Amino acid sequence: RMPMNRGDLSGPAVERTVVSIINQMNATFTDQTIGVTHVEKQIVADEILDIQEVILHWSGKAAAADAQQGANGGDISDSPATTPFDLIFTTGGTGFAPRDITPEATLSILDRECHGLMSWASAELTARQPLATLSRAAAGVCGETLVANLPGNPSGAAQVVGVLFPLLLHAVRDLRGGR
């Protein structure tokens, strides 16, 4: 974890946006409800291995690797195995500054990349925010979890979530075999 003077502003903006979208969707559905059962937040240093560690843990791939290592006589991690999250949002590190390495960290551990998702979001948001075109964000599947990189700007992160969330729900349903 890396202490930050201003704290995490984009994480809470993403959470508020997700809750708002879910409430709006649930108000229009008569036969189903969408909900969030767990939210986890962590501030991570701008280091490739640190970012990968959190994504792998939350996707359940770290637990699977630890179990495999344990089966092969190695040590099993002290952290308990977790049920993989359906969706992981990372915020920040998607620009051109030297420390902006989140897409590289993410892409190197994805099992399947979703090239079009972030490109589409960027195209959709460019009219509102021309800087959206400069995003290097990545998205794809890590284990059984959908991972999407969001900008570090709270407003930008919320805008991207607003555009992507209905598509992400569809993708998560597909990952879960239609459930």
Short mmCIF file of N, CA and C in Angstrom, two decimals:
data_model
loop_
_atom_site.label_atom_id
_atom_site.label_comp_id
_atom_site.label_asym_id
_atom_site.label_seq_id
_atom_site.Cartn_x
_atom_site.Cartn_y
_atom_site.Cartn_z
N ARG A 1 0.84 -1.19 0.00
CA ARG A 1 0.00 0.00 0.00
C ARG A 1 0.87 1.23 0.00
N MET A 2 0.38 2.25 -0.66
CA MET A 2 1.15 3.48 -0.76
C MET A 2 0.32 4.62 -0.18
N PRO A 3 0.81 5.27 0.87
CA PRO A 3 0.05 6.40 1.40
C PRO A 3 0.02 7.52 0.38
N MET A 4 -1.15 8.15 0.27
CA MET A 4 -1.30 9.26 -0.66
C MET A 4 -1.87 10.44 0.10
N ASN A 5 -1.37 11.63 -0.18
CA ASN A 5 -1.80 12.82 0.53
C ASN A 5 -3.28 13.11 0.33
N ARG A 6 -3.77 12.92 -0.89
CA ARG A 6 -5.15 13.29 -1.16
C ARG A 6 -6.10 12.12 -0.98
N GLY A 7 -5.58 10.96 -0.71
CA GLY A 7 -6.43 9.80 -0.55
C GLY A 7 -6.94 9.31 -1.90
N ASP A 8 -7.73 8.29 -1.86
CA ASP A 8 -8.30 7.71 -3.07
C ASP A 8 -9.59 8.44 -3.40
N LEU A 9 -9.60 9.20 -4.46
CA LEU A 9 -10.80 9.92 -4.88
C LEU A 9 -11.56 9.16 -5.97
N SER A 10 -10.84 8.46 -6.83
CA SER A 10 -11.50 7.79 -7.95
C SER A 10 -12.22 6.52 -7.51
N GLY A 11 -11.69 5.78 -6.54
CA GLY A 11 -12.37 4.57 -6.05
C GLY A 11 -13.77 4.87 -5.53
N PRO A 12 -13.92 5.85 -4.63
CA PRO A 12 -15.27 6.19 -4.17
C PRO A 12 -16.18 6.70 -5.29
N ALA A 13 -15.62 7.42 -6.27
CA ALA A 13 -16.43 7.89 -7.40
C ALA A 13 -16.95 6.71 -8.21
N VAL A 14 -16.12 5.69 -8.40
CA VAL A 14 -16.54 4.49 -9.12
C VAL A 14 -17.64 3.78 -8.33
N GLU A 15 -17.43 3.63 -7.03
CA GLU A 15 -18.42 2.95 -6.20
C GLU A 15 -19.77 3.68 -6.24
N ARG A 16 -19.75 5.00 -6.09
CA ARG A 16 -21.00 5.77 -6.16
C ARG A 16 -21.70 5.59 -7.51
N THR A 17 -20.92 5.58 -8.58
CA THR A 17 -21.49 5.43 -9.91
C THR A 17 -22.11 4.05 -10.08
N VAL A 18 -21.43 3.02 -9.65
CA VAL A 18 -21.96 1.66 -9.76
C VAL A 18 -23.27 1.54 -8.98
N VAL A 19 -23.28 2.04 -7.75
CA VAL A 19 -24.50 1.97 -6.93
C VAL A 19 -25.64 2.73 -7.61
N SER A 20 -25.36 3.90 -8.14
CA SER A 20 -26.38 4.70 -8.82
C SER A 20 -26.94 3.96 -10.04
N ILE A 21 -26.06 3.40 -10.85
CA ILE A 21 -26.51 2.67 -12.04
C ILE A 21 -27.35 1.46 -11.65
N ILE A 22 -26.90 0.72 -10.65
CA ILE A 22 -27.67 -0.45 -10.19
C ILE A 22 -29.04 -0.03 -9.69
N ASN A 23 -29.10 1.04 -8.92
CA ASN A 23 -30.40 1.53 -8.43
C ASN A 23 -31.32 1.91 -9.59
N GLN A 24 -30.77 2.59 -10.59
CA GLN A 24 -31.56 2.96 -11.77
C GLN A 24 -32.05 1.73 -12.52
N MET A 25 -31.16 0.76 -12.70
CA MET A 25 -31.55 -0.46 -13.41
C MET A 25 -32.61 -1.23 -12.64
N ASN A 26 -32.43 -1.35 -11.34
CA ASN A 26 -33.40 -2.09 -10.52
C ASN A 26 -34.76 -1.41 -10.51
N ALA A 27 -34.78 -0.08 -10.64
CA ALA A 27 -36.05 0.64 -10.67
C ALA A 27 -36.84 0.33 -11.95
N THR A 28 -36.13 -0.09 -13.01
CA THR A 28 -36.81 -0.38 -14.27
C THR A 28 -37.14 -1.86 -14.42
N PHE A 29 -36.49 -2.74 -13.66
CA PHE A 29 -36.76 -4.17 -13.77
C PHE A 29 -37.93 -4.56 -12.89
N THR A 30 -38.76 -5.46 -13.39
CA THR A 30 -39.85 -5.96 -12.56
C THR A 30 -39.64 -7.42 -12.17
N ASP A 31 -38.78 -8.11 -12.90
CA ASP A 31 -38.62 -9.54 -12.66
C ASP A 31 -37.24 -9.96 -12.14
N GLN A 32 -36.34 -8.99 -11.94
CA GLN A 32 -35.01 -9.33 -11.44
C GLN A 32 -34.38 -8.13 -10.76
N THR A 33 -33.39 -8.42 -9.95
CA THR A 33 -32.63 -7.34 -9.31
C THR A 33 -31.15 -7.62 -9.46
N ILE A 34 -30.41 -6.53 -9.54
CA ILE A 34 -28.96 -6.60 -9.62
C ILE A 34 -28.44 -6.07 -8.30
N GLY A 35 -27.40 -6.68 -7.78
CA GLY A 35 -26.84 -6.21 -6.53
C GLY A 35 -25.34 -6.41 -6.47
N VAL A 36 -24.74 -5.75 -5.53
CA VAL A 36 -23.32 -5.91 -5.25
C VAL A 36 -23.22 -6.54 -3.88
N THR A 37 -22.52 -7.67 -3.80
CA THR A 37 -22.43 -8.36 -2.52
C THR A 37 -21.14 -8.05 -1.78
N HIS A 38 -20.14 -7.55 -2.51
CA HIS A 38 -18.87 -7.28 -1.85
C HIS A 38 -18.11 -6.21 -2.62
N VAL A 39 -17.56 -5.26 -1.89
CA VAL A 39 -16.70 -4.23 -2.49
C VAL A 39 -15.40 -4.24 -1.71
N GLU A 40 -14.31 -4.33 -2.42
CA GLU A 40 -12.98 -4.30 -1.81
C GLU A 40 -12.21 -3.17 -2.47
N LYS A 41 -11.51 -2.39 -1.66
CA LYS A 41 -10.69 -1.31 -2.20
C LYS A 41 -9.30 -1.39 -1.60
N GLN A 42 -8.31 -1.08 -2.42
CA GLN A 42 -6.94 -1.07 -1.93
C GLN A 42 -6.13 -0.09 -2.76
N ILE A 43 -5.37 0.75 -2.08
CA ILE A 43 -4.43 1.63 -2.76
C ILE A 43 -3.14 0.84 -2.96
N VAL A 44 -2.67 0.80 -4.19
CA VAL A 44 -1.52 -0.02 -4.55
C VAL A 44 -0.44 0.88 -5.15
N ALA A 45 0.80 0.61 -4.82
CA ALA A 45 1.92 1.37 -5.38
C ALA A 45 1.97 1.19 -6.89
N ASP A 46 2.52 2.16 -7.58
CA ASP A 46 2.68 2.11 -9.03
C ASP A 46 3.85 1.20 -9.39
N GLU A 47 3.70 -0.05 -9.06
CA GLU A 47 4.71 -1.07 -9.34
C GLU A 47 3.99 -2.25 -9.98
N ILE A 48 4.54 -2.74 -11.07
CA ILE A 48 3.88 -3.82 -11.82
C ILE A 48 3.55 -5.01 -10.93
N LEU A 49 4.51 -5.48 -10.14
CA LEU A 49 4.27 -6.67 -9.32
C LEU A 49 3.20 -6.43 -8.26
N ASP A 50 3.15 -5.23 -7.68
CA ASP A 50 2.14 -4.92 -6.67
C ASP A 50 0.74 -4.91 -7.28
N ILE A 51 0.61 -4.32 -8.46
CA ILE A 51 -0.68 -4.28 -9.15
C ILE A 51 -1.11 -5.70 -9.52
N GLN A 52 -0.19 -6.46 -10.07
CA GLN A 52 -0.51 -7.84 -10.46
C GLN A 52 -0.94 -8.68 -9.26
N GLU A 53 -0.25 -8.51 -8.14
CA GLU A 53 -0.55 -9.29 -6.94
C GLU A 53 -2.01 -9.10 -6.51
N VAL A 54 -2.47 -7.87 -6.50
CA VAL A 54 -3.85 -7.59 -6.08
C VAL A 54 -4.84 -8.17 -7.09
N ILE A 55 -4.60 -7.95 -8.37
CA ILE A 55 -5.52 -8.48 -9.38
C ILE A 55 -5.56 -10.00 -9.32
N LEU A 56 -4.41 -10.63 -9.21
CA LEU A 56 -4.37 -12.09 -9.14
C LEU A 56 -5.09 -12.62 -7.90
N HIS A 57 -4.91 -11.93 -6.77
CA HIS A 57 -5.58 -12.36 -5.54
C HIS A 57 -7.10 -12.22 -5.67
N TRP A 58 -7.54 -11.06 -6.15
CA TRP A 58 -8.99 -10.82 -6.24
C TRP A 58 -9.65 -11.66 -7.33
N SER A 59 -8.88 -12.07 -8.33
CA SER A 59 -9.44 -12.91 -9.39
C SER A 59 -9.45 -14.39 -9.00
N GLY A 60 -8.81 -14.71 -7.90
CA GLY A 60 -8.72 -16.10 -7.46
C GLY A 60 -7.56 -16.86 -8.06
N LYS A 61 -6.85 -16.24 -9.00
CA LYS A 61 -5.73 -16.94 -9.64
C LYS A 61 -4.56 -17.12 -8.69
N ALA A 62 -4.37 -16.23 -7.74
CA ALA A 62 -3.28 -16.39 -6.77
C ALA A 62 -3.55 -17.59 -5.88
N ALA A 63 -4.81 -17.77 -5.46
CA ALA A 63 -5.17 -18.90 -4.62
C ALA A 63 -4.97 -20.21 -5.38
N ALA A 64 -5.34 -20.20 -6.67
CA ALA A 64 -5.15 -21.40 -7.48
C ALA A 64 -3.66 -21.72 -7.63
N ALA A 65 -2.86 -20.70 -7.85
CA ALA A 65 -1.42 -20.90 -7.98
C ALA A 65 -0.83 -21.39 -6.66
N ASP A 66 -1.30 -20.81 -5.55
CA ASP A 66 -0.82 -21.24 -4.24
C ASP A 66 -1.20 -22.69 -3.97
N ALA A 67 -2.43 -23.07 -4.35
CA ALA A 67 -2.87 -24.45 -4.14
C ALA A 67 -2.04 -25.41 -4.98
N GLN A 68 -1.75 -25.01 -6.23
CA GLN A 68 -0.91 -25.84 -7.10
C GLN A 68 0.49 -25.97 -6.52
N GLN A 69 1.03 -24.86 -6.03
CA GLN A 69 2.37 -24.88 -5.44
C GLN A 69 2.36 -25.78 -4.20
N GLY A 70 1.29 -25.69 -3.40
CA GLY A 70 1.17 -26.54 -2.22
C GLY A 70 1.09 -28.00 -2.58
N ALA A 71 0.39 -28.30 -3.68
CA ALA A 71 0.27 -29.68 -4.14
C ALA A 71 1.62 -30.20 -4.63
N ASN A 72 2.47 -29.28 -5.04
CA ASN A 72 3.80 -29.66 -5.51
C ASN A 72 4.85 -29.57 -4.41
N GLY A 73 4.42 -29.43 -3.16
CA GLY A 73 5.35 -29.42 -2.06
C GLY A 73 5.82 -28.04 -1.62
N GLY A 74 5.32 -26.98 -2.25
CA GLY A 74 5.72 -25.63 -1.87
C GLY A 74 4.87 -25.10 -0.74
N ASP A 75 5.19 -23.90 -0.30
CA ASP A 75 4.41 -23.26 0.74
C ASP A 75 3.12 -22.69 0.18
N ILE A 76 2.06 -22.78 0.94
CA ILE A 76 0.80 -22.15 0.57
C ILE A 76 0.75 -20.79 1.23
N SER A 77 0.28 -19.82 0.50
CA SER A 77 0.20 -18.44 0.99
C SER A 77 -0.61 -18.37 2.28
N ASP A 78 -0.24 -17.42 3.14
CA ASP A 78 -0.97 -17.23 4.39
C ASP A 78 -2.37 -16.69 4.17
N SER A 79 -2.59 -15.97 3.05
CA SER A 79 -3.91 -15.40 2.82
C SER A 79 -4.87 -16.50 2.39
N PRO A 80 -6.10 -16.46 2.90
CA PRO A 80 -7.06 -17.51 2.58
C PRO A 80 -7.49 -17.43 1.12
N ALA A 81 -7.83 -18.58 0.56
CA ALA A 81 -8.37 -18.60 -0.79
C ALA A 81 -9.71 -17.86 -0.78
N THR A 82 -9.95 -17.11 -1.82
CA THR A 82 -11.18 -16.35 -1.89
C THR A 82 -11.98 -16.78 -3.10
N THR A 83 -13.28 -16.52 -3.05
CA THR A 83 -14.11 -16.69 -4.23
C THR A 83 -13.75 -15.56 -5.18
N PRO A 84 -13.49 -15.87 -6.42
CA PRO A 84 -13.09 -14.80 -7.34
C PRO A 84 -14.18 -13.74 -7.46
N PHE A 85 -13.76 -12.51 -7.53
CA PHE A 85 -14.70 -11.41 -7.77
C PHE A 85 -15.17 -11.50 -9.21
N ASP A 86 -16.37 -11.01 -9.47
CA ASP A 86 -16.89 -10.95 -10.83
C ASP A 86 -16.19 -9.88 -11.64
N LEU A 87 -15.87 -8.77 -10.98
CA LEU A 87 -15.39 -7.59 -11.69
C LEU A 87 -14.36 -6.85 -10.85
N ILE A 88 -13.27 -6.46 -11.47
CA ILE A 88 -12.25 -5.65 -10.81
C ILE A 88 -12.05 -4.39 -11.64
N PHE A 89 -12.17 -3.25 -10.99
CA PHE A 89 -11.82 -1.98 -11.60
C PHE A 89 -10.50 -1.51 -10.99
N THR A 90 -9.56 -1.15 -11.82
CA THR A 90 -8.38 -0.45 -11.34
C THR A 90 -8.56 1.01 -11.71
N THR A 91 -8.02 1.91 -10.91
CA THR A 91 -8.12 3.33 -11.24
C THR A 91 -6.72 3.93 -11.26
N GLY A 92 -6.46 4.71 -12.29
CA GLY A 92 -5.18 5.40 -12.40
C GLY A 92 -4.15 4.60 -13.15
N GLY A 93 -3.11 5.30 -13.55
CA GLY A 93 -1.98 4.66 -14.21
C GLY A 93 -2.20 4.34 -15.67
N THR A 94 -3.19 5.01 -16.32
CA THR A 94 -3.50 4.69 -17.72
C THR A 94 -3.04 5.76 -18.69
N GLY A 95 -2.30 6.75 -18.21
CA GLY A 95 -1.84 7.84 -19.07
C GLY A 95 -0.44 7.60 -19.60
N PHE A 96 0.30 8.70 -19.80
CA PHE A 96 1.63 8.62 -20.41
C PHE A 96 2.77 8.98 -19.47
N ALA A 97 2.47 9.26 -18.21
CA ALA A 97 3.54 9.57 -17.26
C ALA A 97 4.41 8.33 -17.06
N PRO A 98 5.67 8.52 -16.69
CA PRO A 98 6.56 7.36 -16.51
C PRO A 98 6.01 6.31 -15.53
N ARG A 99 5.25 6.72 -14.51
CA ARG A 99 4.73 5.78 -13.52
C ARG A 99 3.40 5.15 -13.94
N ASP A 100 2.86 5.52 -15.09
CA ASP A 100 1.58 4.99 -15.56
C ASP A 100 1.80 3.62 -16.20
N ILE A 101 1.70 2.57 -15.38
CA ILE A 101 2.03 1.21 -15.82
C ILE A 101 0.89 0.22 -15.61
N THR A 102 -0.27 0.71 -15.21
CA THR A 102 -1.37 -0.21 -14.92
C THR A 102 -1.76 -1.07 -16.12
N PRO A 103 -1.87 -0.51 -17.33
CA PRO A 103 -2.21 -1.40 -18.46
C PRO A 103 -1.17 -2.51 -18.68
N GLU A 104 0.09 -2.19 -18.56
CA GLU A 104 1.13 -3.20 -18.74
C GLU A 104 1.03 -4.30 -17.67
N ALA A 105 0.80 -3.88 -16.43
CA ALA A 105 0.65 -4.85 -15.35
C ALA A 105 -0.56 -5.74 -15.59
N THR A 106 -1.64 -5.14 -16.05
CA THR A 106 -2.88 -5.88 -16.29
C THR A 106 -2.74 -6.83 -17.48
N LEU A 107 -2.28 -6.31 -18.59
CA LEU A 107 -2.19 -7.12 -19.81
C LEU A 107 -1.33 -8.36 -19.62
N SER A 108 -0.29 -8.25 -18.83
CA SER A 108 0.64 -9.38 -18.68
C SER A 108 0.04 -10.55 -17.91
N ILE A 109 -1.08 -10.34 -17.21
CA ILE A 109 -1.69 -11.44 -16.45
C ILE A 109 -3.08 -11.83 -16.95
N LEU A 110 -3.59 -11.11 -17.96
CA LEU A 110 -4.89 -11.47 -18.51
C LEU A 110 -4.82 -12.79 -19.26
N ASP A 111 -5.86 -13.58 -19.13
CA ASP A 111 -5.98 -14.81 -19.92
C ASP A 111 -6.53 -14.49 -21.31
N ARG A 112 -7.44 -13.51 -21.36
CA ARG A 112 -8.03 -13.07 -22.62
C ARG A 112 -8.25 -11.57 -22.56
N GLU A 113 -7.74 -10.87 -23.54
CA GLU A 113 -7.91 -9.42 -23.60
C GLU A 113 -9.19 -9.09 -24.37
N CYS A 114 -9.83 -8.02 -23.98
CA CYS A 114 -11.00 -7.51 -24.68
C CYS A 114 -10.61 -6.17 -25.31
N HIS A 115 -10.03 -6.24 -26.49
CA HIS A 115 -9.49 -5.05 -27.16
C HIS A 115 -10.53 -3.96 -27.36
N GLY A 116 -11.73 -4.34 -27.75
CA GLY A 116 -12.72 -3.35 -28.14
C GLY A 116 -13.38 -2.59 -27.01
N LEU A 117 -13.41 -3.15 -25.81
CA LEU A 117 -14.16 -2.55 -24.72
C LEU A 117 -13.67 -1.15 -24.36
N MET A 118 -12.39 -1.00 -24.09
CA MET A 118 -11.88 0.30 -23.69
C MET A 118 -11.78 1.26 -24.87
N SER A 119 -11.55 0.72 -26.08
CA SER A 119 -11.54 1.57 -27.27
C SER A 119 -12.93 2.17 -27.49
N TRP A 120 -13.96 1.35 -27.30
CA TRP A 120 -15.33 1.84 -27.46
C TRP A 120 -15.64 2.90 -26.41
N ALA A 121 -15.25 2.66 -25.17
CA ALA A 121 -15.49 3.64 -24.11
C ALA A 121 -14.80 4.96 -24.44
N SER A 122 -13.57 4.88 -24.90
CA SER A 122 -12.83 6.08 -25.26
C SER A 122 -13.54 6.84 -26.38
N ALA A 123 -13.98 6.12 -27.39
CA ALA A 123 -14.69 6.76 -28.51
C ALA A 123 -15.99 7.40 -28.04
N GLU A 124 -16.72 6.72 -27.15
CA GLU A 124 -17.98 7.25 -26.64
C GLU A 124 -17.78 8.53 -25.83
N LEU A 125 -16.67 8.61 -25.10
CA LEU A 125 -16.46 9.72 -24.19
C LEU A 125 -15.66 10.88 -24.78
N THR A 126 -15.08 10.69 -25.93
CA THR A 126 -14.22 11.72 -26.52
C THR A 126 -14.97 13.03 -26.76
N ALA A 127 -16.23 12.99 -27.14
CA ALA A 127 -16.99 14.22 -27.37
C ALA A 127 -17.12 15.04 -26.08
N ARG A 128 -17.28 14.35 -24.94
CA ARG A 128 -17.39 15.03 -23.64
C ARG A 128 -16.04 15.42 -23.08
N GLN A 129 -15.05 14.56 -23.29
CA GLN A 129 -13.72 14.78 -22.72
C GLN A 129 -12.67 14.32 -23.74
N PRO A 130 -12.14 15.26 -24.52
CA PRO A 130 -11.16 14.88 -25.55
C PRO A 130 -9.96 14.11 -25.02
N LEU A 131 -9.59 14.31 -23.76
CA LEU A 131 -8.45 13.58 -23.20
C LEU A 131 -8.72 12.08 -23.10
N ALA A 132 -9.98 11.66 -23.20
CA ALA A 132 -10.30 10.23 -23.16
C ALA A 132 -9.58 9.48 -24.27
N THR A 133 -9.31 10.17 -25.36
CA THR A 133 -8.61 9.55 -26.48
C THR A 133 -7.20 9.11 -26.10
N LEU A 134 -6.61 9.74 -25.10
CA LEU A 134 -5.25 9.42 -24.69
C LEU A 134 -5.16 8.23 -23.73
N SER A 135 -6.28 7.67 -23.35
CA SER A 135 -6.26 6.56 -22.40
C SER A 135 -5.59 5.33 -23.02
N ARG A 136 -4.77 4.67 -22.22
CA ARG A 136 -4.14 3.41 -22.62
C ARG A 136 -4.76 2.24 -21.86
N ALA A 137 -5.93 2.44 -21.31
CA ALA A 137 -6.57 1.44 -20.45
C ALA A 137 -6.76 0.11 -21.18
N ALA A 138 -6.70 -0.95 -20.40
CA ALA A 138 -6.88 -2.31 -20.92
C ALA A 138 -8.05 -2.96 -20.19
N ALA A 139 -8.56 -4.01 -20.79
CA ALA A 139 -9.62 -4.80 -20.16
C ALA A 139 -9.52 -6.23 -20.66
N GLY A 140 -10.01 -7.14 -19.85
CA GLY A 140 -10.02 -8.54 -20.25
C GLY A 140 -10.35 -9.44 -19.08
N VAL A 141 -10.11 -10.72 -19.28
CA VAL A 141 -10.48 -11.75 -18.30
C VAL A 141 -9.21 -12.30 -17.65
N CYS A 142 -9.23 -12.32 -16.33
CA CYS A 142 -8.16 -12.90 -15.53
C CYS A 142 -8.82 -13.99 -14.68
N GLY A 143 -8.55 -15.24 -15.01
CA GLY A 143 -9.25 -16.32 -14.33
C GLY A 143 -10.72 -16.29 -14.71
N GLU A 144 -11.58 -16.09 -13.71
CA GLU A 144 -13.02 -16.00 -13.93
C GLU A 144 -13.52 -14.57 -13.72
N THR A 145 -12.62 -13.62 -13.75
CA THR A 145 -12.93 -12.24 -13.37
C THR A 145 -12.68 -11.29 -14.54
N LEU A 146 -13.60 -10.36 -14.73
CA LEU A 146 -13.42 -9.32 -15.72
C LEU A 146 -12.68 -8.16 -15.07
N VAL A 147 -11.61 -7.69 -15.71
CA VAL A 147 -10.78 -6.60 -15.19
C VAL A 147 -10.84 -5.45 -16.17
N ALA A 148 -11.06 -4.24 -15.66
CA ALA A 148 -11.07 -3.04 -16.51
C ALA A 148 -10.27 -1.94 -15.83
N ASN A 149 -9.34 -1.35 -16.59
CA ASN A 149 -8.57 -0.21 -16.10
C ASN A 149 -9.37 1.06 -16.35
N LEU A 150 -9.44 1.91 -15.35
CA LEU A 150 -10.14 3.19 -15.45
C LEU A 150 -9.15 4.32 -15.22
N PRO A 151 -9.48 5.52 -15.69
CA PRO A 151 -8.59 6.66 -15.43
C PRO A 151 -8.54 7.00 -13.94
N GLY A 152 -7.51 7.70 -13.54
CA GLY A 152 -7.36 8.10 -12.15
C GLY A 152 -8.20 9.31 -11.78
N ASN A 153 -8.60 10.09 -12.76
CA ASN A 153 -9.45 11.25 -12.50
C ASN A 153 -10.83 10.75 -12.07
N PRO A 154 -11.34 11.20 -10.90
CA PRO A 154 -12.63 10.69 -10.41
C PRO A 154 -13.77 10.88 -11.41
N SER A 155 -13.83 12.04 -12.03
CA SER A 155 -14.89 12.29 -13.01
C SER A 155 -14.74 11.38 -14.21
N GLY A 156 -13.52 11.23 -14.71
CA GLY A 156 -13.28 10.36 -15.84
C GLY A 156 -13.59 8.91 -15.52
N ALA A 157 -13.19 8.44 -14.34
CA ALA A 157 -13.47 7.06 -13.94
C ALA A 157 -14.97 6.82 -13.88
N ALA A 158 -15.71 7.76 -13.30
CA ALA A 158 -17.17 7.62 -13.20
C ALA A 158 -17.81 7.62 -14.59
N GLN A 159 -17.31 8.46 -15.49
CA GLN A 159 -17.86 8.50 -16.85
C GLN A 159 -17.63 7.17 -17.57
N VAL A 160 -16.45 6.61 -17.45
CA VAL A 160 -16.16 5.34 -18.11
C VAL A 160 -17.06 4.24 -17.55
N VAL A 161 -17.21 4.19 -16.23
CA VAL A 161 -18.09 3.18 -15.63
C VAL A 161 -19.52 3.36 -16.12
N GLY A 162 -19.97 4.60 -16.22
CA GLY A 162 -21.32 4.86 -16.70
C GLY A 162 -21.56 4.32 -18.10
N VAL A 163 -20.56 4.42 -18.94
CA VAL A 163 -20.67 3.94 -20.32
C VAL A 163 -20.56 2.41 -20.38
N LEU A 164 -19.66 1.86 -19.60
CA LEU A 164 -19.35 0.43 -19.71
C LEU A 164 -20.25 -0.50 -18.90
N PHE A 165 -20.83 -0.04 -17.82
CA PHE A 165 -21.43 -0.97 -16.85
C PHE A 165 -22.46 -1.93 -17.45
N PRO A 166 -23.39 -1.47 -18.30
CA PRO A 166 -24.33 -2.46 -18.87
C PRO A 166 -23.61 -3.54 -19.68
N LEU A 167 -22.58 -3.17 -20.42
CA LEU A 167 -21.81 -4.18 -21.16
C LEU A 167 -21.06 -5.12 -20.22
N LEU A 168 -20.53 -4.56 -19.13
CA LEU A 168 -19.80 -5.38 -18.17
C LEU A 168 -20.71 -6.40 -17.51
N LEU A 169 -21.95 -6.02 -17.23
CA LEU A 169 -22.90 -6.98 -16.65
C LEU A 169 -23.13 -8.14 -17.60
N HIS A 170 -23.28 -7.83 -18.88
CA HIS A 170 -23.47 -8.88 -19.89
C HIS A 170 -22.24 -9.80 -19.94
N ALA A 171 -21.05 -9.20 -19.93
CA ALA A 171 -19.82 -9.98 -19.98
C ALA A 171 -19.68 -10.87 -18.74
N VAL A 172 -20.00 -10.34 -17.58
CA VAL A 172 -19.91 -11.13 -16.34
C VAL A 172 -20.91 -12.30 -16.40
N ARG A 173 -22.11 -12.04 -16.90
CA ARG A 173 -23.09 -13.12 -17.05
C ARG A 173 -22.54 -14.22 -17.97
N ASP A 174 -21.92 -13.81 -19.08
CA ASP A 174 -21.31 -14.79 -19.97
C ASP A 174 -20.21 -15.59 -19.27
N LEU A 175 -19.38 -14.90 -18.49
CA LEU A 175 -18.31 -15.59 -17.76
C LEU A 175 -18.87 -16.61 -16.77
N ARG A 176 -20.02 -16.32 -16.24
CA ARG A 176 -20.67 -17.21 -15.25
C ARG A 176 -21.57 -18.25 -15.93
N GLY A 177 -21.45 -18.38 -17.24
CA GLY A 177 -22.24 -19.38 -17.96
C GLY A 177 -23.71 -19.02 -18.06
N GLY A 178 -24.01 -17.73 -18.14
CA GLY A 178 -25.40 -17.29 -18.28
C GLY A 178 -26.15 -17.12 -16.98
N ARG A 179 -25.45 -17.27 -15.84
CA ARG A 179 -26.12 -17.13 -14.54
C ARG A 179 -26.06 -15.68 -14.09
#
